[in-house]
XYZ file of C-alpha atoms in Angstrom:
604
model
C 14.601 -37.308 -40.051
C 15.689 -37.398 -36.299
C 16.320 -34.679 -34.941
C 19.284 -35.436 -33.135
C 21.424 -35.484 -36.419
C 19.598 -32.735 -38.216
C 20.366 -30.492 -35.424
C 23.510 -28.950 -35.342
C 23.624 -27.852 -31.468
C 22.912 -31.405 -30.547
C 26.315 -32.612 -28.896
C 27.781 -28.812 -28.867
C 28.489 -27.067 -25.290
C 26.717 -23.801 -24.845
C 28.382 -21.464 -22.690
C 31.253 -24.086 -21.930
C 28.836 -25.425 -19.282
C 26.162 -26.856 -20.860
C 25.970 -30.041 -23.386
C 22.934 -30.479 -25.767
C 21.756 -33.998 -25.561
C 18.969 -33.626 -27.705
C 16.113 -31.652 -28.877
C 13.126 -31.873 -27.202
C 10.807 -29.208 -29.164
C 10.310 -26.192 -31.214
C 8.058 -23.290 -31.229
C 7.609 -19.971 -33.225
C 9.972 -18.372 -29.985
C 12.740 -20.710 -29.710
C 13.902 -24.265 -29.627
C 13.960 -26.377 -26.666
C 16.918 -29.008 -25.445
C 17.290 -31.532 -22.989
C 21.088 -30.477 -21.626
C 23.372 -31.750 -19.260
C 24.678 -29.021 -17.023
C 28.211 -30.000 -16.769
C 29.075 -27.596 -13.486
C 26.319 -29.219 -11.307
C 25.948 -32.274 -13.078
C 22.083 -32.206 -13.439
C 19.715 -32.070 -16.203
C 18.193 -29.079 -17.312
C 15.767 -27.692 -20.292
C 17.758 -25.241 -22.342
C 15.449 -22.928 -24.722
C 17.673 -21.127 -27.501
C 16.084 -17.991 -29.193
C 15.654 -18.405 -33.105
C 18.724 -16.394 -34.904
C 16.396 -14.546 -36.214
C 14.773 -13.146 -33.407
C 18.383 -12.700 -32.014
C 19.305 -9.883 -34.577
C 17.161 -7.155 -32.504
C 19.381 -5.857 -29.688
C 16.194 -4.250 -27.975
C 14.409 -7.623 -27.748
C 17.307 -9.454 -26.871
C 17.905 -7.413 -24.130
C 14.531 -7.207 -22.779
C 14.745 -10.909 -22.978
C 17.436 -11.133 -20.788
C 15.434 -8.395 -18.302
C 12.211 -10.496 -18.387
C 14.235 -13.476 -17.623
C 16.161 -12.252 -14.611
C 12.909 -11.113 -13.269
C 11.297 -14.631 -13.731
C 14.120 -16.048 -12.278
C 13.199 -13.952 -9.034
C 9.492 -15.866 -8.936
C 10.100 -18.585 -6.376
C 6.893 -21.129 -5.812
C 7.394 -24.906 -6.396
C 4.513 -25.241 -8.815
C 6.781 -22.459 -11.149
C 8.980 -24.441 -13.662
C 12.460 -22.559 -11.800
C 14.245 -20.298 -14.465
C 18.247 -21.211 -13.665
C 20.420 -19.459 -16.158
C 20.281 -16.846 -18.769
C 22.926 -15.757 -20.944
C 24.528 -15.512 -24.733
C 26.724 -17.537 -26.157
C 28.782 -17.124 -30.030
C 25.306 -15.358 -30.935
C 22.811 -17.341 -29.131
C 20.750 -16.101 -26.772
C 19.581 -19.179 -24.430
C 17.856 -19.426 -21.111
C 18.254 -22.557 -18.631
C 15.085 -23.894 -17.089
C 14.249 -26.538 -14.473
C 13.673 -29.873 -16.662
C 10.682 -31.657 -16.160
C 10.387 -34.872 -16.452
C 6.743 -35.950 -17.976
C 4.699 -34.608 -20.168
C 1.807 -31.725 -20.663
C -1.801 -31.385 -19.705
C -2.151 -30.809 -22.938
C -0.472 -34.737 -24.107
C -3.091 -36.281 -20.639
C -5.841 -35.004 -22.099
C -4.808 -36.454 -25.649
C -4.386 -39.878 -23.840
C -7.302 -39.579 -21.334
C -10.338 -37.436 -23.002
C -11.096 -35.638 -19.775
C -10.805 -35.901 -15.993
C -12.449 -36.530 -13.570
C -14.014 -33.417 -11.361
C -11.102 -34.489 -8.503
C -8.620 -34.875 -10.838
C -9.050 -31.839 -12.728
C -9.323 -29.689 -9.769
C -6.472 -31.283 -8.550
C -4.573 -30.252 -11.441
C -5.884 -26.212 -11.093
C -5.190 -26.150 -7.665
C -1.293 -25.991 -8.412
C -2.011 -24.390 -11.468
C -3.880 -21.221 -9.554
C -1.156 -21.557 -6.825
C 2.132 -20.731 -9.125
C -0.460 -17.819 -11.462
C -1.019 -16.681 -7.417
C 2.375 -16.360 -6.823
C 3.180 -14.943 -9.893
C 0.427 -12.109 -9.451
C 1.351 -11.109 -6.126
C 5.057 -9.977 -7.696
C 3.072 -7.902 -10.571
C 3.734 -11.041 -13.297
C 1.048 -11.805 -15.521
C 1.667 -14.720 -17.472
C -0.698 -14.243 -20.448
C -0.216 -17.719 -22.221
C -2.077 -19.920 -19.812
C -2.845 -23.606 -21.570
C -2.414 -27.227 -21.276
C 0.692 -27.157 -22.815
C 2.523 -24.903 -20.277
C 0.992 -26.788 -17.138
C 3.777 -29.642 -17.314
C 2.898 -33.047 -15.223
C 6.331 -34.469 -13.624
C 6.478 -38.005 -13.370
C 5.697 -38.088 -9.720
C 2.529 -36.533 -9.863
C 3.813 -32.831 -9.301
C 2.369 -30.183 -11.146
C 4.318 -27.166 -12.612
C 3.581 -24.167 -14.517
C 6.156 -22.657 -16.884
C 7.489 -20.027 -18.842
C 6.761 -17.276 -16.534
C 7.637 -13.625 -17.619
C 9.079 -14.830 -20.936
C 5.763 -14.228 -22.545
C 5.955 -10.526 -22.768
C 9.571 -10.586 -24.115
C 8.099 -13.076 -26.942
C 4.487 -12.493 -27.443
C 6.108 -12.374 -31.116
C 7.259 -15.334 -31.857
C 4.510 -17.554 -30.677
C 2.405 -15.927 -32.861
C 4.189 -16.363 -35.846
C 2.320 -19.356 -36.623
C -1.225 -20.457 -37.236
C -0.782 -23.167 -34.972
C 0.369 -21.312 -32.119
C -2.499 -18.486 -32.372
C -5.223 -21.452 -32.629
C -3.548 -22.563 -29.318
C -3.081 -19.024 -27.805
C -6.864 -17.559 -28.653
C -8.507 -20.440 -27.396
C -7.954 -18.926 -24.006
C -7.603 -15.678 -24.497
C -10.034 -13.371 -22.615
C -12.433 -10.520 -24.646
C -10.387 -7.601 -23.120
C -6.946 -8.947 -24.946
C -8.979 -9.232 -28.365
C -10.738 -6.465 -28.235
C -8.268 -3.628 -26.539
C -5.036 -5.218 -26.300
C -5.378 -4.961 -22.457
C -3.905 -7.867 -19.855
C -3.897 -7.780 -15.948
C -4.635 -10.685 -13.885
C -7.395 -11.457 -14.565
C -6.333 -12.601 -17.678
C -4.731 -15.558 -16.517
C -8.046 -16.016 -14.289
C -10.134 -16.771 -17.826
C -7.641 -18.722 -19.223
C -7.508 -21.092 -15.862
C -11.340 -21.278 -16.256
C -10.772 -22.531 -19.971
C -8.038 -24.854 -19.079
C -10.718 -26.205 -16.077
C -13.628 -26.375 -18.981
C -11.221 -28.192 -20.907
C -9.879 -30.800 -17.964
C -13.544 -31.110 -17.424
C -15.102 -32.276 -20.393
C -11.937 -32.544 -22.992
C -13.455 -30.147 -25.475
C -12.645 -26.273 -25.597
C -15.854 -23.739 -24.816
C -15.396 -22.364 -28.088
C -14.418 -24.302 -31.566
C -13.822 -22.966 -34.718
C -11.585 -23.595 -38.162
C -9.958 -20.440 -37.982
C -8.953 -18.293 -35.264
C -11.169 -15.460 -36.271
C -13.844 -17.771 -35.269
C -12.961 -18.757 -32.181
C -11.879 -15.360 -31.009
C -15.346 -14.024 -32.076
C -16.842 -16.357 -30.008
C -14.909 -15.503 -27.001
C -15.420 -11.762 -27.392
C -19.761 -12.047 -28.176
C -20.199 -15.193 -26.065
C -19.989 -16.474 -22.254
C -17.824 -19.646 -21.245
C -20.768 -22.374 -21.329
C -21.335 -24.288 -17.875
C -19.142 -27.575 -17.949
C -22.195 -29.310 -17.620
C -23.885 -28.337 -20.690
C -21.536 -31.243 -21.644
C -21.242 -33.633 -18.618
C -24.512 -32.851 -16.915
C -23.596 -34.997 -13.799
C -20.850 -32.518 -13.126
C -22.129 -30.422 -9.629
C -23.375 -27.049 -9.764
C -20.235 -25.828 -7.803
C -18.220 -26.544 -10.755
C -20.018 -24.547 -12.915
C -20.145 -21.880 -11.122
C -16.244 -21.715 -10.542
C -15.859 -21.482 -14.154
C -18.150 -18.819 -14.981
C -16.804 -16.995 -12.402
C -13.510 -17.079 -13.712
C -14.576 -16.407 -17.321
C -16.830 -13.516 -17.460
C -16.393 -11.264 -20.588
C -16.721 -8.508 -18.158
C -13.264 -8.450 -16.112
C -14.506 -6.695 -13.643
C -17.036 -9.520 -12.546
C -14.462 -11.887 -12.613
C -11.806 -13.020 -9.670
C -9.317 -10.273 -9.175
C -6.781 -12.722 -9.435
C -5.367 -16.246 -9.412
C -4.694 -16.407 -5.189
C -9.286 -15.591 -5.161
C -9.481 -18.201 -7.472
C -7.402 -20.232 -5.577
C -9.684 -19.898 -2.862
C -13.037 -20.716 -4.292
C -11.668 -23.642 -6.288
C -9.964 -25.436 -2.789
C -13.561 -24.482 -1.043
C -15.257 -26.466 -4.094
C -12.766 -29.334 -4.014
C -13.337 -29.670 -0.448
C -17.039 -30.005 -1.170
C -16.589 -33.028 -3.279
C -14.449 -35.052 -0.572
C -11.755 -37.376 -0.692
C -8.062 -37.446 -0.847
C -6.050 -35.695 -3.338
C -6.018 -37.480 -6.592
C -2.371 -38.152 -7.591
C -1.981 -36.926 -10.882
C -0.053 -39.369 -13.455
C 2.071 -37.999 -16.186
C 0.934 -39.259 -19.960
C 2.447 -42.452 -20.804
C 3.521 -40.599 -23.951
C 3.725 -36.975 -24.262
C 3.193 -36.089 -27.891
C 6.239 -34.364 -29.797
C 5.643 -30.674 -31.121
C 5.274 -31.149 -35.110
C 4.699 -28.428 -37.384
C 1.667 -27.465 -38.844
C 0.780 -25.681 -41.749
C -0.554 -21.945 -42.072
C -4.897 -22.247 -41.913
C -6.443 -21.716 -44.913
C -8.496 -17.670 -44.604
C -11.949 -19.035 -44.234
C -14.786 -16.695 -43.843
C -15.625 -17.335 -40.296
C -19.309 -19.172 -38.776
C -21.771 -17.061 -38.343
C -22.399 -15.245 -35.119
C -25.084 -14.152 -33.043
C -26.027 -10.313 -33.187
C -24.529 -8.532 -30.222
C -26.930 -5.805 -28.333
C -28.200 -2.679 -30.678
C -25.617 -0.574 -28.608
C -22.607 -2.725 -28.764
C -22.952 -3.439 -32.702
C -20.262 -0.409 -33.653
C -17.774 -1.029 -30.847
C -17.921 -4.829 -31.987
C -17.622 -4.460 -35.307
C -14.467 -1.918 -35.178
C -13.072 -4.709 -32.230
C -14.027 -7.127 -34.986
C -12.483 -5.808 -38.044
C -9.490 -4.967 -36.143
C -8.817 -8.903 -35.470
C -9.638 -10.189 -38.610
C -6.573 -7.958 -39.746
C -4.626 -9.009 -37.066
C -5.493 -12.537 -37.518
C -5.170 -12.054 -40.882
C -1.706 -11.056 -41.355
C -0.971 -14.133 -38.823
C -2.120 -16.397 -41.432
C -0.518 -15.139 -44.169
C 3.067 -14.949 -42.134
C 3.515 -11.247 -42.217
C 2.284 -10.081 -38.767
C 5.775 -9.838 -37.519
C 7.321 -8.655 -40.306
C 10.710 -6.313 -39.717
C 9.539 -3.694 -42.179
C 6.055 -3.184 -40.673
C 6.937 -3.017 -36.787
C 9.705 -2.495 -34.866
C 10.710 -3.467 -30.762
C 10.602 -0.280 -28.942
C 13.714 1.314 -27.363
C 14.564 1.533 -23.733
C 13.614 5.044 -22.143
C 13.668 4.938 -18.854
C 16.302 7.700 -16.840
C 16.481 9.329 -20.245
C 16.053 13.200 -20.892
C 12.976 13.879 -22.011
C 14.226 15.092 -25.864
C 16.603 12.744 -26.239
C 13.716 10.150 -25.109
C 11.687 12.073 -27.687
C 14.700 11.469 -30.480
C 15.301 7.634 -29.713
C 12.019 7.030 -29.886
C 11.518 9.188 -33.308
C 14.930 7.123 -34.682
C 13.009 3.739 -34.125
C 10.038 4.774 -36.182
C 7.253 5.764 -33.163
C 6.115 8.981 -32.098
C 6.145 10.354 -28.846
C 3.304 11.440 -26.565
C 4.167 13.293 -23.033
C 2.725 13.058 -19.267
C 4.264 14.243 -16.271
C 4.212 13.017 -13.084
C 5.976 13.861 -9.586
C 7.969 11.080 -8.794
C 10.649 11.166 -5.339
C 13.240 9.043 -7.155
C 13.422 9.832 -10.843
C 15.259 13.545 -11.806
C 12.830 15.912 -12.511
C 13.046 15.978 -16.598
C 13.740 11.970 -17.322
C 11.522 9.236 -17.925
C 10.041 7.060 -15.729
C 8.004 5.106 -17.611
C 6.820 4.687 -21.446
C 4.082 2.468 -22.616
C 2.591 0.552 -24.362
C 5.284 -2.376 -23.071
C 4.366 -4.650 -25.603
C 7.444 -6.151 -27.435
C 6.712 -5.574 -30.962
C 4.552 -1.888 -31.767
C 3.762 -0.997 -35.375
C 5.724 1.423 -36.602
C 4.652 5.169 -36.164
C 2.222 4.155 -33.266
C 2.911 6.578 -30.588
C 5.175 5.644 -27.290
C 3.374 7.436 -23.964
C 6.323 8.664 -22.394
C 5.620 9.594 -18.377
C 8.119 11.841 -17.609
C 9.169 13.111 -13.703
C 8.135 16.440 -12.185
C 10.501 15.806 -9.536
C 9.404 15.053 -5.773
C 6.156 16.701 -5.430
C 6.427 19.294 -2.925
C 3.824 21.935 -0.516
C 3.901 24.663 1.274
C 2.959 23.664 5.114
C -0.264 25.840 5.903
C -0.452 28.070 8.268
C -2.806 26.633 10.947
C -1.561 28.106 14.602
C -4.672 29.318 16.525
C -7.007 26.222 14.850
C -8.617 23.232 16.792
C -6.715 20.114 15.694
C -9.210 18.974 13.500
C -9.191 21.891 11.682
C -5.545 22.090 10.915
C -5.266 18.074 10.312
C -7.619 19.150 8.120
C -5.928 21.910 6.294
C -2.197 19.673 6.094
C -3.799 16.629 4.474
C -5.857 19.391 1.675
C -1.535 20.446 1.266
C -1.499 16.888 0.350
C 1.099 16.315 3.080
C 0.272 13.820 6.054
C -0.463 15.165 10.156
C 2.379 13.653 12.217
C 2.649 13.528 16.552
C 1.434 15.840 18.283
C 2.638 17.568 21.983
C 1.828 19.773 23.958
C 3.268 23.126 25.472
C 2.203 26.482 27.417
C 1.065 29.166 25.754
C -0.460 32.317 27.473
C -1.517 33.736 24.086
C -3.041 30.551 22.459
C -5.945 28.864 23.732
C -5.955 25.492 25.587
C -6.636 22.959 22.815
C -5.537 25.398 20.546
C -2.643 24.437 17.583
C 0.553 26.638 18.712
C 2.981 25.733 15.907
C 4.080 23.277 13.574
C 7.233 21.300 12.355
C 8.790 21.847 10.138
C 7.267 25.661 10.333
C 4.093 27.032 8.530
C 5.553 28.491 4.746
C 7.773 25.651 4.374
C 7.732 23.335 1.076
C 8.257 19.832 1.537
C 7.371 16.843 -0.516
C 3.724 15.209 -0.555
C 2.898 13.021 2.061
C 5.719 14.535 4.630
C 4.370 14.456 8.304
C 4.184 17.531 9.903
C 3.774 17.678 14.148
C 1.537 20.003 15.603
C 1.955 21.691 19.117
C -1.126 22.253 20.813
C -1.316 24.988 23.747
C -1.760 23.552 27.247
C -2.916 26.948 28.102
C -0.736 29.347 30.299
C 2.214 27.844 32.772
C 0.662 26.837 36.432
C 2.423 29.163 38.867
C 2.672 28.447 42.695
C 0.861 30.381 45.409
C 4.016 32.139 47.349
C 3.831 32.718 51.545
C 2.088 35.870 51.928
C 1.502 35.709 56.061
C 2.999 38.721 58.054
C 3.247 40.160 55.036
C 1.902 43.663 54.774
C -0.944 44.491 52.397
C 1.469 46.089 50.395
C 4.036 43.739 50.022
C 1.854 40.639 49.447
C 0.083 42.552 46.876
C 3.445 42.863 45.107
C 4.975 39.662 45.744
C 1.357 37.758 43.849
C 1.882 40.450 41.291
C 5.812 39.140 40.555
C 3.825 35.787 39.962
C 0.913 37.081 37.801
C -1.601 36.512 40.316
C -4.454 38.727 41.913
C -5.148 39.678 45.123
C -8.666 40.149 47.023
C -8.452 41.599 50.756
C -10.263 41.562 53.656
C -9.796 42.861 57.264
C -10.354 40.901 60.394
C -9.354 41.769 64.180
C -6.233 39.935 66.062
C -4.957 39.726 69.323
C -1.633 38.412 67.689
C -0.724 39.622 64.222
C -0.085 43.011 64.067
C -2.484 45.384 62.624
C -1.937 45.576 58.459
C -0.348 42.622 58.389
C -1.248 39.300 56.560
C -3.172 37.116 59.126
C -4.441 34.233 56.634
C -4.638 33.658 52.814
C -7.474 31.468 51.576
C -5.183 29.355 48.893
C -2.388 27.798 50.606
C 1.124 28.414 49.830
C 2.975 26.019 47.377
C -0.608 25.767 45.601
C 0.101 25.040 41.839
C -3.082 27.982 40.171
C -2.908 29.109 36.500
C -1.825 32.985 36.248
C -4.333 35.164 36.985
C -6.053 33.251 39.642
C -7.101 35.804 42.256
C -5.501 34.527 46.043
C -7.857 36.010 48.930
C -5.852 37.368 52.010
C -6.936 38.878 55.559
C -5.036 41.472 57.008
C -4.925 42.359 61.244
C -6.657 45.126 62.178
C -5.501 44.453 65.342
C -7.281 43.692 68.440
C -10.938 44.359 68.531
C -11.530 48.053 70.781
C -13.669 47.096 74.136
C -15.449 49.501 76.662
C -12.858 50.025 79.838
C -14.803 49.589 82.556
C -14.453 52.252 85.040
C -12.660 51.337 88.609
C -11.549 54.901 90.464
C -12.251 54.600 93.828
C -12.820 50.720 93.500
C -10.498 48.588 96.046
C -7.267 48.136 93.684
C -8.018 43.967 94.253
C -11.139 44.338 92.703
C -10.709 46.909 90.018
C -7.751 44.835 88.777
C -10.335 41.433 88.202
C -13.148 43.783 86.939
C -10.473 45.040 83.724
C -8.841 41.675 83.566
C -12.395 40.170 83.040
C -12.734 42.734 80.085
C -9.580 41.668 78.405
C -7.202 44.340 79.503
C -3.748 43.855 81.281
C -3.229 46.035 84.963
C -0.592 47.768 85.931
C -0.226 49.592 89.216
C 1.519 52.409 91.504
C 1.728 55.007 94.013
C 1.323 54.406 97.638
C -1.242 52.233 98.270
C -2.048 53.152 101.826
C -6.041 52.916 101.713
C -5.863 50.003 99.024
C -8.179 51.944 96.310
C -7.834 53.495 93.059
C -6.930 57.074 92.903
C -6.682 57.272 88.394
C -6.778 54.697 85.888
C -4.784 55.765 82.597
C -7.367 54.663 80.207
C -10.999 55.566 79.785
C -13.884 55.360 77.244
C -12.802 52.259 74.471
C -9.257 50.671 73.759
C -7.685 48.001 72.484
C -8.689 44.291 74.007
C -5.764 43.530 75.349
C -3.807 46.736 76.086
C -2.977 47.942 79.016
C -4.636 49.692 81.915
C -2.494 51.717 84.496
C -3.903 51.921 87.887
C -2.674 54.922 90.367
C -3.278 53.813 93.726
C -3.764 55.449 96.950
């Protein structure tokens, strides 16, 4: 029957802006129409939920989250999400169209590719997952038939962040699981756990696949195939192409180790070992050519429950871990099969938490059928009390599985320690054990703290403030430098006091002078103006006046002569009286006196 009249939104307007032309495809999620956007007047891929899926406010909503946040990845190998909305009960999402088909429809035509070819297909491929992981997106359903081949040889990855809003519905079927576990990496089998690397294995797969047109791992049920890639490594591409280069190899099993910790950390360290080995094999970029006929999605029945192949015996101390990882797929699986994994009465879309009070968290989350489990956590943005976060964020949980609710402790906040009088070290030391962070630090004079010494802090020691706030230390400089003042022709006294006023020292000394006046200053031995730290001791010589000298003895001597003979000793002459014979009658000094004093001469 063609679909175009069997399909009742073919030729309808959604959203009074965009006309179905026709539908493209359907999947377990939604159905998928070429549409004409009638505002812009372009083409564009319009995927409309299944009612059914549409009756679950929760999931409908975090549809429309996890499609506003795809529409924020911007690379040009990412299939560009345009337009998201509702319309008279249908919840649609407008996509860039792409014109061309699927890996998955080349490989159908072709077989396999070429090594050039198929590298030149993952480059893209790891460039839009590289994007993608670098804003916290992990696609989880990487496969040929979401790398889409445009017509001129572009390469484009889509549905991006829709995955975790519909995990769901592409499972529904037993055709979409075969698809999905085929590249599914151990961790998601075995603990339900996806990060990048993730996507890594799956790229590795889809290069396996490009590579020699045959999956690593075959089997007629997905039980089978899912054993296989939980107990087995990725085989070497050239177990099946032998001519393939060792570099090839390599950059698969790198990418698909069981272990996720041996793997690439992600798509952009993939990206780089996969351009090094196309580089290796030379040449110009392949241009890749769209299938001459993409195949049509058709429906396919449920698999039959066969007992899966047998497997090899994992190590003698995996064999309970395995078996419990084991049995809990084959239910899984199981249920898949026999349509009623999804089923409304068995599990349920968890509720929104976030911002919430922690009991009535507790009672939403009790209303929808889960239980509730409680961490805390300081957080500097979330009220202390409400949730920040609740987990697992899977969009369908079995009911009365338990929601981990992480609920805020508020900004985390410490006391500043006390650390004045510690080295630096030391009291960096103490502020980053008070989980807070050492900020700048100055200097100032202290005359109580030693030089090198921390002084105080900011903000001050006792304080609480919140983790990782910087707090500046002030480290003594050691007392103020003070400046030597004048102390010459000072007396003893005073330039005792006036080096006192300036908490200095003084150390004396005495010294004859023939001009400064005995007790005063004559010299200081650190020169005024001098910058000295207090306490410094300044040494000073005070006059003791001029040195005393024998007086030579000159009565009776001609007054000529005696005058030269005291003058030669340093003294100054005076004379008087009559002076008739010319020689000296008295002299007013005798014995010792003062070089340079005076000597009166009584003449006769």
């Amino acid at each position: 029957m063609d679909s175009a009249v069997a399909d009742p939104l073919v030729g309808q307007v959604v959203d009074a802006r965009y006309r179905v032309e026709r539908r493209v495809a359907s999947g377990g999620m939604a159905t998928v129409y070429d549409a004409l956007d009638l505002r812009l007047e372009r083409r564009v891929a319009l995927k409309v939920m299944h009612p059914w899926l549409t009756t679950d406010p929760d999931l409908v909503a975090r549809f429309g989250r996890e499609a506003k946040a795809a529409a924020r990845l911007s690379a040009p190998t990412i299939v560009a999400v345009l337009d998201q909305g509702e319309d008279a009960g249908r919840v649609w999402l407008a996509m860039e169209y792409v014109e061309g088909g699927t890996l998955r429809d080349l490989l159908r035509e072709r077989g396999r590719l070429d090594p050039a070819q198929a590298l030149d297909v993952l480059l893209p491929v790891l460039e839009a997952l590289g994007a993608a992981h670098a804003a916290q997106f992990v696609h989880r359903d990487v496969k040929p038939e979401n790398v889409l081949l445009r017509a001129d040889g572009a390469v484009k990855v889509g549905d991006f962040g829709l995955v975790r809003a519909v995990t769901a519905a592409s499972t529904t079927r037993a055709d979409g699981v075969l698809g999905s576990v085929g590249y599914l990496a151990p961790e998601v089998l075995e603990r339900g756990t996806a990060d990048e690397r993730v996507d890594v294995y799956a790229a590795g797969v889809v290069l396996f696949e490009a590579l020699t047109g045959e999956r690593p791992f075959a089997g007629e049920t997905p039980i089978q195939v899912a054993y296989q890639h939980v107990h087995s490594a990725v085989p070497a591409p050239s177990s099946l192409r032998p001519e393939l280069p060792p570099a090839l190899d390599r950059l698969v099993q790198d990418a698909t180790r069981r272990d996720p910790s041996a793997r690439f950390r992600d798509a952009a360290a993939m990206l780089a070992a996969a351009r090094a080995v196309r580089a290796s094999l030379g040449g110009q970029a392949t241009e890749v050519v769209a299938p001459r006929s993409p195949t049509a999605t058709r429906p396919v029945p449920p698999l039959p429950a066969a007992p899966p192949a047998a497997p090899r015996r994992p190590s003698p101390g995996r064999v309970r871990r395995r078996r419990r990882a084991l049995a809990a797929l084959v239910v899984l699986l199981a249920l898949v099969g026999a349509g009623a994994w999804w089923g409304p009465l068995r599990y349920a879309s968890p509720p929104s938490l976030d911002s919430l009070p922690t009991a009535q968290a507790t009672q939403v989350a009790r209303a929808h059928g889960f239980g509730v489990a409680v961490a805390e956590r300081y957080d500097d943005h979330v009220q202390r009390g409400r949730v920040i976060d609740s987990t697992p964020h899977d969009p369908w949980l079995r009911r009365g599985s338990t929601l981990h609710l992480v609920v805020s402790r508020g900004p985390e906040v410490h006391d500043v320690p006390q650390v004045a009088g510690k080295s630096v070290a030391d009291a960096r030391a103490a502020i980053a054990a008070a989980h807070l962070t050492a900020g700048a630090v100055s200097g100032a004079w202290s005359d109580t703290v030693p030089k090198g010494m921390v002084v105080s802090t900011t903000p001050p020691a006792g304080e609480s403030q919140r983790a990782g706030t910087a707090v500046a230390l002030v480290v003594s400089s050691g007392p103020r430098p003070v400046k030597v003042p004048r102390l010459l022709g000072l007396s003893a006294d005073d330039a005792t006091a006036a080096l006192a006023a300036v908490r200095l020292e003084i150390a004396t000394s005495k010294d004859y002078s023939l001009t400064v006046p005995d007790g005063e200053v004559m010299s200081q031995g650190t020169s005024a103006g001098t910058s000295v730290l207090p306490g410094t001791t300044v040494p000073v010589t005070v006059s003791q006046g001029p040195p005393l000298v024998k007086v030579p003895s000159v009565v009776g001597m001609r007054t000529g002569a005696a005058r030269g003979r005291l003058e030669a000793a340093g003294f100054r002459v005076t004379t008087g009286g009559i002076d008739i014979l010319g020689r000296v009658l008295y002299q007013s000094k005798h014995g010792s006196a003062p070089q340079g004093s005076t000597v009166h001469l009584t003449t006769t």
